[in-house]
């Protein structure tokens, strides 16, 4: 517990806002997306620039406080908040500058995808981001980044071309192809292990029309529709990104939703027609949309639901795996919650594997069991469902590692290592040892420094 004088000293030493347990904003500021997470930090520092971030690190070190970093506050593990420690909160650092001639955007470390899209769309430009606007640009990109433009332009981290990072020792370092290229490699997937990214620079792409929305399927043909989704994405042009979700309806029967995002010029692409032709289609809500509308399809409440997610990148979506997923979704036994199936066809396959630490470019799909509920009495049951479902998917896993962006806090280091592969993980550990030797930044999908490994 920090005394009042310590909080006053901290307030006097930075430009941003300092929030302590006695302040009215405290309860709102310590919330996390995941209502399973209810933690009480000693202090929350809402930084406004690199100097504030460095001051916050200094203060934490002087007062022996553990550190958490908050970007958009969406990590399901709740890594943005901790008991008794200091939160470096970037929610006042959300500006995004666009250089349309260079085709580049520079986002501050606390920008969300709503901030980013608003700035770049003013110039008719985009970069592939997440599907929920309030998710942090930095947090999502540092773990990979899968969304509505993945097949068109790759993962978010594939489009990261530079960054400014404040290390846990207060140094400001820059990463780009010419300046600390090893750090740029690590930031492309290696998470928040190396420092606080105060600025991230992205390559932008032109965007024409969007045909998006959703297709809903029910009844006996859900399995056949999921097989059609698999076959369509296997041969889809790269201007069609596609995600799918299994859930159960009120009568506990399986349902399937498909979320295409087509950005090509064909008025009636055959891949969309093939998806719509399935007899189990019960609702066709696919239509021309603005990109902003497409990006709001998954908008969700914040801090209300309890969540536990677990999954695997798989090499194929075989008929047998589709049967397994249908069995598992019925075993869920209640809405909401479901199984998310993200296709990685198209541009991710073009990325140079040596350009980033991220380990899943070669996978066919990311399949995640997502338990979502509100009643604390259901915690054990829902968590068990997600774990059992992930275990049922594991025989098809490419590496045994899951998606770091969706991992809970209870995942062991071995699973984080498996997510990257042994060689990349060793390299990440060397980078970590250089930039955060004391593992100050350990509230994340942690890459321990070598001496602490
Ligand atoms: C509703 C929802 C939708 C999502 N949609 C997608 C999606 O479409 N695609 C996808 O790939 N993922 C998605 N995710 C997962 C999401 O990308 C990750 O959980 C990510 O970590 C969230 O980042 P954040 O900044 O919002 O979260 P926070 O909880 O604030 O941060 C998570 C961690 O990221 C790191 N971090 C954040 N900002 C910085 C920074 N500036 N510098 C250094 N480290 C930083 C820190 O380690 C921090 O602990 C979604 C999650 C939710 C809850």
Coordinates of C-alpha atoms in Angstrom, one line a residue, residues 2 6-7 10-11 13-20 23 26 29 41-49 51-60 65 67-70 80 82 85-93 196:
X2 CA 1.4 3.3 -1.0
X6 CA 4.3 8.7 -2.3
X7 CA 1.2 9.3 -4.5
X10 CA 4.3 10.7 -8.2
X11 CA 1.7 13.2 -9.3
X13 CA 6.7 14.1 -11.2
X14 CA 4.7 13.5 -14.4
X15 CA 2.2 15.2 -16.7
X16 CA -0.4 12.4 -16.8
X17 CA -3.0 11.4 -14.2
X18 CA -2.3 9.3 -11.1
X19 CA -5.2 7.3 -9.8
X20 CA -5.1 5.8 -6.4
X23 CA -10.0 8.3 -6.2
X26 CA -10.4 4.0 -9.5
X29 CA -9.9 2.4 -14.3
X41 CA -3.7 -2.1 -8.1
X42 CA -1.8 0.2 -5.7
X43 CA -1.7 2.9 -8.4
X44 CA -2.8 3.5 -12.0
X45 CA -0.7 6.0 -14.0
X46 CA -2.4 7.4 -17.0
X47 CA 0.6 8.5 -19.0
X48 CA 0.6 11.1 -21.7
X49 CA 4.0 10.5 -23.3
X51 CA 8.6 10.6 -20.3
X52 CA 5.6 9.7 -18.2
X53 CA 6.1 6.0 -19.0
X54 CA 9.8 6.2 -18.0
X55 CA 8.8 8.0 -14.8
X56 CA 6.2 5.3 -14.0
X57 CA 8.9 2.5 -14.5
X58 CA 11.3 4.4 -12.1
X59 CA 8.6 4.9 -9.5
X60 CA 7.6 1.2 -9.6
X65 CA 5.9 -2.5 -7.3
X67 CA 4.1 -3.5 -13.3
X68 CA 1.2 -4.1 -15.6
X69 CA 0.6 -2.4 -19.0
X70 CA -2.8 -1.3 -20.1
X80 CA -3.8 -5.0 -17.9
X82 CA -2.8 -6.5 -11.1
X85 CA 1.2 -3.1 -8.2
X86 CA 1.5 -0.2 -10.7
X87 CA -0.5 0.0 -13.9
X88 CA 1.0 1.9 -16.8
X89 CA -2.2 3.0 -18.5
X90 CA -1.9 4.3 -22.0
X91 CA -5.6 5.3 -22.5
X92 CA -4.6 8.9 -22.8
X93 CA -2.2 8.2 -25.6
X196 CA 6.0 -0.2 -23.6

